[in-house]
């Protein structure tokens, strides 16, 4: 009953606010200065709701929010790790090229040494 009751109250409140705002919007050009003054004196809509009227999130909603927060954090971590993996892959490619260059230089030096030894 609790969730259904909250849903019904929210729907009624939203419907009332919507029609109230529409009435004010459509009647605005036709309003008298007294009406405008009355609206200027209106209390702020953002007044906190008393504790006994506040909607308390259910355990499922809290778990869902925690899950979504954790999911977002893990998504960021995955993206970071993928970027790091890509960087490490590039580093490996650079290291392979350097090894190949050194291997070629070693082979060339060995061939030069063999030629110089063969000439003697």
Short mmCIF file of C-alpha atoms in Angstrom, two decimals:
data_model
loop_
_atom_site.label_atom_id
_atom_site.label_comp_id
_atom_site.label_asym_id
_atom_site.label_seq_id
_atom_site.Cartn_x
_atom_site.Cartn_y
_atom_site.Cartn_z
CA UNK A 1 0.00 0.00 0.00
CA UNK A 2 2.83 2.41 0.84
CA UNK A 3 4.37 2.60 -2.62
CA UNK A 4 1.01 2.80 -4.37
CA UNK A 5 -0.15 5.53 -1.99
CA UNK A 6 3.01 7.56 -2.60
CA UNK A 7 2.59 7.15 -6.34
CA UNK A 8 -1.02 8.36 -6.22
CA UNK A 9 -0.12 11.39 -4.09
CA UNK A 10 2.75 12.25 -6.44
CA UNK A 11 0.48 11.97 -9.52
CA UNK A 12 -2.18 14.19 -7.95
CA UNK A 13 0.40 16.74 -6.86
CA UNK A 14 2.04 16.82 -10.30
CA UNK A 15 -1.34 17.17 -12.04
CA UNK A 16 -2.35 20.03 -9.74
CA UNK A 17 0.99 21.82 -10.25
CA UNK A 18 0.79 21.39 -14.00
CA UNK A 19 -2.75 22.78 -14.33
CA UNK A 20 -1.96 25.55 -11.86
CA UNK A 21 1.08 26.65 -13.88
CA UNK A 22 -0.84 26.45 -17.15
CA UNK A 23 -3.63 28.60 -15.71
CA UNK A 24 -1.10 31.19 -14.57
CA UNK A 25 0.65 31.13 -17.96
CA UNK A 26 -2.57 31.53 -19.96
CA UNK A 27 -4.07 34.10 -17.61
CA UNK A 28 -0.88 36.14 -17.28
CA UNK A 29 -1.70 38.79 -19.91
CA UNK A 30 -5.20 39.17 -18.45
CA UNK A 31 -4.23 39.49 -14.79
CA UNK A 32 -4.74 42.59 -12.74
CA UNK A 33 -1.90 44.30 -10.84
CA UNK A 34 -3.39 43.03 -7.57
CA UNK A 35 -3.15 39.44 -8.78
CA UNK A 36 0.49 39.97 -9.81
CA UNK A 37 1.25 41.41 -6.38
CA UNK A 38 -0.37 38.41 -4.73
CA UNK A 39 1.87 36.07 -6.73
CA UNK A 40 4.90 38.14 -5.76
CA UNK A 41 4.06 37.55 -2.10
CA UNK A 42 3.75 33.79 -2.61
CA UNK A 43 5.95 31.64 -0.40
CA UNK A 44 8.83 29.81 -2.03
CA UNK A 45 7.93 26.37 -3.45
CA UNK A 46 11.18 24.91 -2.13
CA UNK A 47 10.22 24.96 1.53
CA UNK A 48 11.38 21.69 3.09
CA UNK A 49 8.68 19.12 3.70
CA UNK A 50 8.13 18.27 7.37
CA UNK A 51 9.83 15.04 8.46
CA UNK A 52 6.57 13.14 8.95
CA UNK A 53 5.54 13.91 5.34
CA UNK A 54 8.87 13.14 3.66
CA UNK A 55 9.06 10.18 1.31
CA UNK A 56 11.50 7.62 2.65
CA UNK A 57 13.17 5.57 -0.10
CA UNK A 58 12.62 1.84 0.12
CA UNK A 59 15.47 -0.58 0.70
CA UNK A 60 15.22 -1.65 -2.95
CA UNK A 61 15.57 1.96 -4.14
CA UNK A 62 18.61 2.47 -1.92
CA UNK A 63 20.20 -0.74 -3.22
CA UNK A 64 19.43 0.32 -6.80
CA UNK A 65 21.07 3.73 -6.24
CA UNK A 66 24.13 2.07 -4.71
CA UNK A 67 24.28 -0.35 -7.64
CA UNK A 68 24.06 2.45 -10.20
CA UNK A 69 26.75 4.45 -8.39
CA UNK A 70 29.05 1.41 -8.20
CA UNK A 71 28.32 0.56 -11.84
CA UNK A 72 29.31 4.08 -12.89
CA UNK A 73 32.53 3.89 -10.86
CA UNK A 74 33.38 0.51 -12.39
CA UNK A 75 32.65 1.85 -15.88
CA UNK A 76 35.13 4.67 -15.31
CA UNK A 77 37.69 2.20 -13.96
CA UNK A 78 37.23 -0.06 -17.00
CA UNK A 79 37.74 2.88 -19.35
CA UNK A 80 40.88 3.88 -17.44
CA UNK A 81 42.25 0.32 -17.56
CA UNK A 82 41.52 0.05 -21.30
CA UNK A 83 43.45 3.27 -21.92
CA UNK A 84 46.30 1.97 -19.77
CA UNK A 85 46.25 -1.34 -21.69
CA UNK A 86 46.45 0.55 -24.98
CA UNK A 87 49.42 2.59 -23.70
CA UNK A 88 51.17 -0.58 -22.52
CA UNK A 89 50.51 -2.17 -25.91
CA UNK A 90 52.15 0.80 -27.61
CA UNK A 91 55.08 0.54 -25.20
CA UNK A 92 55.46 -3.16 -26.06
CA UNK A 93 55.46 -2.33 -29.78
CA UNK A 94 58.19 0.28 -29.25
CA UNK A 95 60.23 -2.20 -27.21
CA UNK A 96 59.87 -4.85 -29.95
CA UNK A 97 61.11 -2.37 -32.56
CA UNK A 98 64.11 -1.48 -30.41
CA UNK A 99 64.91 -5.18 -29.86
CA UNK A 100 64.69 -5.78 -33.61
CA UNK A 101 67.05 -2.85 -34.30
CA UNK A 102 69.53 -4.15 -31.71
CA UNK A 103 69.30 -7.67 -33.15
CA UNK A 104 70.04 -6.34 -36.65
CA UNK A 105 72.99 -4.29 -35.36
CA UNK A 106 74.30 -7.35 -33.48
CA UNK A 107 74.00 -9.55 -36.58
CA UNK A 108 75.72 -6.90 -38.71
CA UNK A 109 78.52 -6.52 -36.16
CA UNK A 110 78.91 -10.32 -36.05
CA UNK A 111 79.08 -10.49 -39.86
CA UNK A 112 81.66 -7.69 -39.93
CA UNK A 113 83.70 -9.50 -37.29
CA UNK A 114 83.45 -12.79 -39.22
CA UNK A 115 84.58 -11.03 -42.43
CA UNK A 116 87.49 -9.38 -40.70
CA UNK A 117 88.53 -12.71 -39.14
CA UNK A 118 88.16 -14.51 -42.48
CA UNK A 119 90.39 -11.96 -44.18
CA UNK A 120 93.34 -12.60 -41.87
#
